[in-house]
Amino acid sequence: MTQTTTPARPQRAAKPNGQWKIDGTTPLNANEEMKAADNGLNVRARIEEIYAVQGFDSIDPEDLHGRFRWWGLYTQRAQGIPGGKTATLSPEELEDRYFMLRVRIDGGALTTQQLRVIGGISTDFARDTADFTDRQNIQLHWVDVVDVPEIWRRLESVGLHTTEACGDVPRVILGSPVAGIAAEEIIDPSPVIAEISRRYIGNPEFANLPRKFKTAISGHPSQDVVHEINDIALIGIEHPQLGPGYDLWVGGGLSSNPRLGERLGAFVTQEQAPDVWEGVTSIFRDYGYRRLRNRARLKFLLADWGTEKFRKVLEEEYLGYALPDIGPGPQPATAGDHSGVHPQKDGKFFIGLTAEAGRSSGTTLTALADLLEAHGSTRLRTTPHQKVIALDIAEEQVKDFVGGARTLGLEAYPGLLRRSAIACTGIEYCKLAIVDTKNTTIDAVREIESRLADHNGKLPKALSLHVNGCPNSCARVQTADLGFKGQLITNDAGEQVSGFQVHLGGTLAGFENGEATLGRTVRGLKVAAHELPDYVERVVKNYSALAEDGESFAAWAHRAAEEDLS
């Protein structure tokens, strides 16, 4: 009897990922087609020569919803559209005829002259809006396209710009906000930030990446640039033979698929740093996944390759030399937000100031510039924590400056929650948002701090509260002690109301918690927006009653029983 065998089914060919070095550069989706048709940097000429002259209705849709981002411009959300419509309306139906404009501030470094120009732009063209972001930028709203050329002229007259502040490009370079002034600094990253910006920002060779690419560089021992959630990070470290340099991290990012960055175990010198940045960015450009937008971040490539292969490709294909090995550096011993008054290495002081949820105004920015100059300073820095830091204040001027800043709504000694409260733009202006964030956060923090003012039990040394209006995590909810991700929820009456999914116990590398950890979610735990103060008060008091002596909130939240977190 002859036995027959069924022929093996041919293996289905894997779909290409759109990796340029493997699959070629043929676009595999509409977004890639848009970028291939015309480099996003080229839209500036059309804005200046056509759109600013003929107005909003003259804007080509591909430019409006794509290339405008390469120059820091997004259409903002039309007023009055509820969160329930966010997922059902098209971008055209959601958008207003006005723009959010993002001023790019690499390393957060500003002069009072530059701050005064931003303040003037805000009052003249942006209805006095201004927000400090958690990526060291300043965002303005209500910008009309007809005013954009004049805004650019004013910014560029003082050395500022909006180039590649948004889009599939190298975004703003996060830098230690105390670079070059902190007495305990391991290495000053300012020259590296300046050189990367000079070589690569606005360079067409790096203006078509698979998606956004985020950079963080710090030489401060507090690791003050949230490096674990950036695509590339260079963190100050002392090599036992080679002296001060950088520890190389890659592949961090949050959104709906959070992943913490990983060390490559490679040491980078000050001189090598720009070339290493170019190598890592080139790997993303050439090997990054472009077919699916939800996988078009470096973290997905790193997850598939692993750190060993990533380092090998970097050294052999892009650098042409091996980087020295380096072990992990010490954990931070101090907080990285630089809140309060601190000595500089030159005997003067820097002062970290907190605006409520990052909210400010053009009027306030101009007044802050005046205040700084009245106290002998012409320098300041923005931070990755929606703060601003005044530099170069003489000791005898500190008390008076702190009082003057307080009258502007900028607090050097914020309370437990205000100090670390971060909120994204939210439904007020963002087309992706579902709920309000800024006002919700400001009101909740004030209420909670009032309720806890007379609490006799133990409270955390620090407590971060981050509020996001959608799942994209611009406010880093997965890395907060108390993270709130906006969504519509159903209340007991069966009504849909604004609310949040809760993330608890997230942390980046810090003096209390050691290694970075993503937050914990409790199944089914959602909080209505108006119940936010009640919930936070309840869970903080549970921590107070149940945590061990010296135990951080993040550590407690990861081991606590679910009923104590609800």
XYZ file of C-alpha atoms in Angstrom:
566
model
C 0.000 0.000 0.000
C 1.443 3.308 -1.079
C 1.358 6.015 1.553
C 0.786 9.503 0.270
C 1.963 12.600 1.985
C 0.381 15.994 1.842
C 2.801 18.491 0.388
C 3.908 21.149 2.842
C 2.035 24.401 2.491
C 4.332 27.105 1.191
C 5.305 29.499 3.940
C 3.651 32.851 3.495
C 6.166 35.582 2.834
C 6.387 38.085 5.619
C 5.066 41.513 4.799
C 7.802 44.107 4.428
C 8.231 46.458 7.370
C 9.245 49.366 5.186
C 12.868 49.281 6.343
C 14.758 51.299 3.774
C 17.954 49.213 3.915
C 16.033 45.945 3.604
C 12.783 46.642 1.752
C 13.720 49.693 -0.315
C 12.275 53.181 -0.102
C 8.963 52.646 -1.899
C 6.273 54.171 0.369
C 3.938 51.641 1.991
C 1.302 54.005 3.393
C -0.163 57.432 2.807
C 2.050 59.118 5.374
C 5.202 57.768 3.734
C 3.856 58.806 0.327
C 3.388 62.348 1.592
C 6.950 62.524 2.872
C 8.399 60.981 -0.294
C 6.503 63.424 -2.512
C 8.053 66.497 -0.878
C 10.357 66.962 2.091
C 8.476 68.542 4.953
C 11.089 71.278 5.299
C 10.069 72.635 1.896
C 6.644 73.763 3.126
C 8.104 76.883 4.717
C 8.360 78.635 1.363
C 4.688 77.910 0.612
C 3.650 79.189 4.056
C 5.511 82.441 3.526
C 4.676 83.004 -0.139
C 1.160 81.544 -0.521
C -0.678 80.532 2.649
C 0.212 83.585 4.737
C -0.835 85.803 1.843
C -4.024 84.010 0.781
C -5.135 82.712 4.192
C -6.246 79.413 5.712
C -8.499 78.325 2.843
C -5.548 78.312 0.439
C -3.614 75.629 2.361
C -3.116 72.314 0.564
C -4.532 69.517 2.783
C -1.323 67.462 2.567
C 0.629 70.425 3.863
C -1.955 71.292 6.504
C -2.196 67.804 8.009
C 1.379 66.741 7.345
C 4.226 69.049 6.441
C 3.177 72.003 8.627
C 4.424 69.928 11.560
C 7.991 70.175 10.272
C 7.766 73.856 11.228
C 6.105 73.411 14.607
C 2.484 73.949 13.540
C -0.596 71.836 14.338
C -4.178 72.899 13.778
C -5.795 73.187 17.184
C -9.117 71.703 18.234
C -12.231 73.682 17.392
C -13.886 75.023 20.506
C -16.929 73.308 21.977
C -16.468 69.805 20.540
C -17.004 67.291 23.370
C -14.624 64.427 24.067
C -17.124 61.863 22.864
C -16.697 63.182 19.317
C -12.900 62.821 19.233
C -12.924 59.302 17.804
C -15.878 59.787 15.449
C -15.057 63.038 13.666
C -12.404 63.481 10.984
C -9.412 65.775 11.564
C -11.067 68.306 9.265
C -14.205 68.317 11.422
C -12.238 68.566 14.668
C -9.808 71.300 13.685
C -10.065 75.046 14.002
C -8.655 77.608 11.573
C -5.960 78.425 14.147
C -2.708 76.741 15.065
C -0.706 75.619 18.027
C 2.843 76.849 17.453
C 5.722 75.174 19.293
C 8.877 77.188 19.928
C 11.821 74.799 19.904
C 14.261 75.353 22.790
C 17.084 72.794 22.638
C 18.491 72.199 26.103
C 15.893 74.622 27.490
C 18.383 77.504 27.287
C 16.896 81.001 26.986
C 17.980 84.579 27.474
C 15.697 87.237 28.881
C 15.731 88.875 25.448
C 14.455 85.652 23.881
C 11.831 85.203 26.605
C 10.595 88.744 26.064
C 10.233 88.079 22.328
C 8.165 84.933 22.996
C 6.035 86.908 25.448
C 5.474 89.629 22.860
C 4.500 87.101 20.186
C 2.020 85.601 22.638
C 0.330 88.891 23.436
C 0.371 90.127 19.831
C -0.590 86.947 17.965
C -1.648 84.157 20.388
C -4.279 85.664 22.706
C -1.746 85.765 25.561
C -1.398 81.963 25.702
C 1.834 80.206 26.673
C 2.474 76.779 28.155
C 5.737 75.270 29.377
C 5.871 71.710 28.013
C 7.498 68.629 29.489
C 9.992 68.694 26.610
C 11.416 72.147 27.384
C 9.454 73.894 24.631
C 6.984 76.752 24.927
C 3.662 76.328 23.108
C 1.398 79.115 21.905
C -2.203 78.857 20.662
C -4.648 80.788 18.469
C -1.969 81.475 15.854
C -3.281 82.572 12.422
C -1.283 81.409 9.402
C -1.149 84.987 8.114
C 0.976 85.928 11.143
C 3.439 83.029 10.954
C 6.120 84.774 8.809
C 6.269 87.688 11.233
C 6.428 85.273 14.190
C 9.346 83.469 12.551
C 11.071 86.778 11.832
C 10.829 87.803 15.471
C 11.981 84.421 16.788
C 14.906 84.151 14.405
C 16.038 87.704 15.171
C 16.983 86.435 18.645
C 18.256 82.974 17.654
C 15.071 80.964 18.200
C 13.062 78.908 15.706
C 10.333 76.311 15.244
C 12.278 74.051 12.864
C 11.300 70.372 13.309
C 9.480 71.101 16.550
C 6.925 68.514 15.371
C 6.792 65.832 12.653
C 8.742 62.670 11.772
C 12.031 64.332 12.642
C 14.544 64.753 15.473
C 12.453 66.650 18.019
C 13.808 69.113 20.567
C 16.947 67.927 22.351
C 16.268 67.617 26.053
C 19.232 68.883 28.033
C 20.046 69.268 31.694
C 18.528 72.630 32.667
C 21.513 73.271 34.936
C 24.142 72.413 32.332
C 27.360 74.314 32.888
C 26.326 75.833 36.221
C 25.773 72.991 38.706
C 28.672 72.402 41.071
C 28.189 68.616 41.080
C 27.931 68.224 37.292
C 29.874 65.289 35.809
C 30.160 66.790 32.331
C 28.638 69.833 30.601
C 26.467 68.656 27.674
C 25.990 72.148 26.216
C 28.633 71.754 23.456
C 27.122 68.427 22.347
C 23.577 69.815 22.246
C 24.768 72.824 20.241
C 26.726 70.687 17.767
C 23.900 68.212 17.158
C 21.520 71.095 16.602
C 23.953 72.821 14.220
C 24.680 69.728 12.141
C 21.390 67.913 11.983
C 18.334 70.036 12.803
C 16.887 71.239 9.506
C 19.189 68.869 7.612
C 17.150 67.150 4.837
C 19.094 63.908 5.420
C 17.335 63.518 8.762
C 13.994 65.152 7.916
C 12.218 61.919 6.913
C 12.351 59.480 9.813
C 9.782 56.701 10.358
C 8.241 58.764 13.163
C 9.344 61.252 15.809
C 12.772 60.794 17.372
C 13.443 62.049 20.892
C 16.833 62.902 22.380
C 17.924 63.533 25.979
C 21.409 64.568 27.141
C 22.554 65.318 30.676
C 25.765 65.421 32.629
C 24.070 65.983 35.987
C 24.100 63.148 38.568
C 20.338 63.540 39.157
C 19.794 62.323 35.551
C 17.378 65.204 35.066
C 16.155 64.592 31.486
C 13.792 61.567 31.813
C 16.298 59.630 29.738
C 14.593 56.238 30.045
C 11.711 57.320 27.799
C 13.726 58.811 24.932
C 14.853 57.170 21.684
C 18.465 58.088 22.457
C 19.943 59.371 25.688
C 23.464 60.313 26.690
C 23.844 60.349 30.475
C 26.918 61.632 32.261
C 29.201 58.983 33.717
C 32.810 58.681 34.875
C 34.885 56.045 33.062
C 37.607 54.610 35.320
C 40.289 55.107 32.661
C 38.861 57.613 30.193
C 37.332 60.148 32.565
C 33.956 61.867 32.196
C 31.725 61.047 29.242
C 28.326 59.529 28.519
C 26.454 56.277 29.079
C 24.486 55.438 25.900
C 20.788 54.493 26.164
C 18.384 53.747 23.301
C 14.822 52.686 22.597
C 12.653 54.345 25.227
C 9.115 55.580 24.613
C 5.631 55.572 26.129
C 2.233 55.999 24.380
C 0.015 52.891 24.233
C 3.011 50.502 24.114
C 5.381 51.818 26.780
C 8.960 50.591 26.868
C 11.842 51.878 28.955
C 15.114 52.557 27.201
C 18.066 50.213 27.602
C 21.771 50.728 28.122
C 24.042 49.531 25.345
C 26.928 49.268 27.831
C 28.898 51.670 25.638
C 30.919 54.703 26.744
C 30.815 57.826 24.582
C 33.271 60.714 24.853
C 32.298 64.367 24.475
C 33.960 64.423 21.057
C 32.234 61.251 19.855
C 28.759 62.200 21.033
C 27.503 64.017 17.887
C 28.709 61.180 15.655
C 27.101 58.567 17.910
C 23.859 60.548 17.806
C 24.064 60.560 14.014
C 24.681 56.805 13.988
C 21.702 55.937 16.185
C 19.417 58.322 14.289
C 20.602 56.843 10.996
C 19.782 53.331 12.212
C 16.261 54.540 12.926
C 16.020 56.188 9.498
C 17.416 53.185 7.590
C 16.105 50.213 9.617
C 13.088 51.661 11.430
C 9.675 50.189 10.654
C 7.661 52.425 8.310
C 4.758 50.245 7.111
C 2.659 50.526 10.280
C 2.593 53.857 12.118
C 1.937 52.166 15.457
C 5.263 50.301 15.145
C 7.294 53.125 13.658
C 9.328 53.960 16.763
C 12.862 52.891 17.612
C 11.656 50.921 20.646
C 10.078 48.288 18.375
C 13.303 47.793 16.422
C 15.282 47.490 19.658
C 12.785 44.949 21.001
C 13.339 42.776 17.915
C 17.106 43.256 17.630
C 18.198 43.381 21.266
C 20.977 45.578 22.611
C 23.851 43.373 21.395
C 22.825 43.510 17.739
C 21.928 47.200 17.965
C 25.386 48.062 19.286
C 27.067 45.858 16.679
C 25.217 47.565 13.807
C 25.958 50.993 15.262
C 29.682 50.316 15.587
C 30.255 48.345 12.388
C 27.899 49.989 9.896
C 27.752 53.583 11.090
C 30.698 54.509 13.307
C 33.471 52.332 11.935
C 34.962 51.816 15.388
C 34.120 50.099 18.671
C 33.001 52.058 21.695
C 34.569 51.253 25.079
C 32.511 49.219 27.530
C 31.058 50.845 30.630
C 29.077 49.460 33.558
C 25.999 51.121 35.066
C 26.489 54.431 36.814
C 25.302 55.266 40.329
C 21.636 55.930 41.012
C 20.665 59.584 41.506
C 20.973 60.889 45.058
C 18.849 64.033 44.574
C 15.612 64.986 42.815
C 15.992 65.907 39.167
C 13.370 68.653 38.941
C 15.646 71.328 40.488
C 12.745 72.934 42.340
C 13.762 75.535 44.905
C 16.982 77.449 45.537
C 20.381 75.882 44.787
C 23.991 77.111 44.696
C 25.797 77.389 41.378
C 29.474 76.565 41.040
C 30.276 80.302 40.678
C 28.741 81.282 44.039
C 25.451 82.547 42.630
C 22.149 80.645 42.809
C 19.656 79.046 40.454
C 15.986 78.921 41.407
C 13.532 76.352 40.094
C 10.049 77.813 39.660
C 6.800 75.895 39.208
C 3.919 77.136 37.089
C 0.628 75.363 37.807
C 0.492 72.415 35.381
C 2.880 74.287 33.094
C 0.324 77.004 32.345
C 1.591 80.541 31.841
C 0.919 83.532 29.558
C 2.777 85.946 27.346
C 2.229 88.654 29.921
C 3.857 86.480 32.576
C 6.816 85.589 30.348
C 7.521 89.261 29.706
C 7.181 90.084 33.404
C 9.560 87.237 34.281
C 12.142 88.625 31.866
C 11.807 92.007 33.593
C 12.083 90.393 37.031
C 15.232 88.494 36.099
C 16.948 91.563 34.707
C 15.947 93.600 37.771
C 17.822 91.010 39.847
C 20.960 91.000 37.704
C 20.277 87.964 35.510
C 19.801 87.533 31.777
C 19.575 83.707 31.679
C 16.954 81.054 32.393
C 16.144 77.459 31.445
C 12.985 75.493 30.819
C 12.849 71.920 32.150
C 11.408 68.489 31.229
C 9.040 68.922 34.200
C 7.082 71.970 32.941
C 9.193 74.243 35.149
C 11.414 77.234 34.538
C 14.752 77.876 36.239
C 16.172 81.324 36.892
C 19.983 81.409 36.731
C 22.671 83.680 38.147
C 20.823 85.198 41.118
C 23.133 86.696 43.738
C 22.627 85.408 47.283
C 21.409 88.743 48.602
C 18.812 88.906 45.803
C 17.329 85.425 46.282
C 14.600 86.255 48.810
C 13.322 89.248 46.884
C 13.377 87.344 43.591
C 11.431 84.415 45.060
C 8.764 86.825 46.312
C 8.553 88.570 42.956
C 8.214 85.266 41.102
C 5.413 84.237 43.463
C 3.392 87.296 42.441
C 3.657 86.008 38.851
C 2.277 82.596 39.817
C 5.723 80.968 39.723
C 6.499 79.212 42.993
C 9.975 78.286 44.238
C 8.580 76.270 47.164
C 5.540 74.428 45.758
C 3.495 71.964 47.777
C 3.682 68.180 47.677
C 1.508 67.790 44.572
C 1.981 71.070 42.742
C 5.726 70.478 42.610
C 5.407 67.455 40.349
C 1.996 67.937 38.707
C 2.162 67.702 34.919
C -0.716 67.992 32.460
C -0.805 67.756 28.673
C -2.664 70.268 26.489
C -5.958 68.384 26.765
C -9.326 68.958 25.130
C -8.971 72.731 25.309
C -6.769 72.719 22.190
C -5.771 69.152 21.223
C -7.669 67.245 18.506
C -6.737 63.877 20.062
C -7.898 64.652 23.586
C -11.009 63.264 25.242
C -11.006 65.206 28.541
C -9.866 68.491 30.043
C -6.438 68.318 31.672
C -4.954 71.696 32.614
C -7.874 73.088 34.584
C -8.724 69.668 36.030
C -5.154 69.308 37.323
C -4.852 72.840 38.673
C -8.173 72.627 40.526
C -7.524 69.112 41.850
C -4.031 69.932 43.137
C -5.275 72.991 45.006
C -8.102 70.999 46.584
C -5.968 67.991 47.540
C -3.197 70.080 49.070
C -5.801 71.959 51.092
C -7.268 68.699 52.388
C -3.851 67.268 53.293
C -2.600 70.430 54.972
C -3.608 69.217 58.448
C -2.838 65.542 57.888
C -0.856 64.198 60.852
C 0.330 60.940 59.292
C 3.372 60.386 57.143
C 3.333 61.774 53.612
C 5.721 60.970 50.754
C 8.812 63.124 50.268
C 7.697 63.546 46.674
C 4.497 62.682 44.865
C 4.093 63.087 41.123
C 0.638 63.511 39.593
C 0.410 63.418 35.794
C -2.796 63.959 33.834
C -3.195 63.082 30.156
C -6.128 63.772 27.872
C -5.828 60.650 25.683
C -3.857 57.352 25.507
C -0.763 58.920 23.890
C 0.909 59.787 27.211
C 2.329 63.210 26.365
C 2.168 63.789 30.131
C 4.007 60.518 30.891
C 1.256 58.915 32.978
C 3.015 55.531 33.144
C 5.996 57.084 34.934
C 4.081 58.978 37.651
C 3.223 58.012 41.209
C -0.336 58.928 40.270
C -0.978 58.791 36.540
C -4.377 59.567 35.023
C -5.113 58.708 31.379
C -8.184 60.430 29.977
C -11.191 58.500 28.744
C -14.962 58.629 28.895
C -16.412 56.476 31.666
C -19.939 55.486 32.621
C -21.123 56.702 36.020
C -23.617 55.027 38.349
C -26.493 56.781 36.556
C -25.453 55.256 33.230
C -24.170 58.567 31.869
C -20.904 59.042 29.992
C -18.660 61.517 31.809
C -15.050 62.644 31.652
C -12.774 60.360 33.603
C -9.443 58.622 33.825
C -7.848 55.210 33.858
C -5.473 55.111 36.826
C -1.763 54.178 36.712
C 0.016 53.908 40.064
C 3.623 53.658 41.160
C 5.431 54.654 38.001
C 8.851 56.219 38.409
C 11.949 57.162 36.513
C 15.392 56.755 38.031
C 15.319 58.720 41.244
C 16.801 59.167 44.664
C 13.853 57.407 46.330
C 13.032 54.570 43.979
C 16.209 53.385 42.282
C 15.513 51.879 38.865
C 12.783 53.194 36.605
C 9.483 51.312 36.713
C 6.281 51.662 34.734
C 3.100 52.238 36.692
C 0.702 49.557 37.813
C -2.906 49.451 36.662
C -5.674 47.973 38.782
C -8.240 46.162 36.661
C -11.392 48.202 36.267
C -10.087 51.151 38.290
C -11.414 54.347 36.717
C -12.072 57.717 38.305
C -14.471 60.436 37.162
C -12.776 63.798 36.682
C -14.791 65.497 39.412
C -13.853 62.690 41.836
C -10.103 63.120 41.319
C -9.478 64.986 44.614
C -11.482 62.398 46.586
C -9.566 59.525 45.019
C -6.097 61.015 45.526
C -6.859 61.977 49.121
C -8.086 58.453 49.834
C -5.122 56.618 48.316
C -2.549 58.982 49.860
C -4.090 58.441 53.304
C -3.967 54.679 52.697
C -0.261 55.057 51.946
C 0.145 57.103 55.111
C -1.473 54.383 57.201
C 0.010 51.291 55.548
C 3.445 52.120 54.109
C 6.595 51.091 55.919
C 8.895 53.758 57.321
C 10.953 55.266 54.492
C 8.988 53.441 51.803
C 8.289 55.553 48.715
C 4.791 55.871 47.327
C 5.835 54.056 44.130
C 7.265 51.101 46.040
C 4.157 50.881 48.233
C 1.774 51.151 45.273
C 3.393 48.164 43.554
C 2.920 45.889 46.586
C -0.339 47.278 47.990
C -3.573 45.301 47.932
C -5.970 46.362 45.200
C -8.605 47.481 47.697
C -6.113 49.961 49.171
C -5.598 51.516 45.745
C -9.258 51.794 44.794
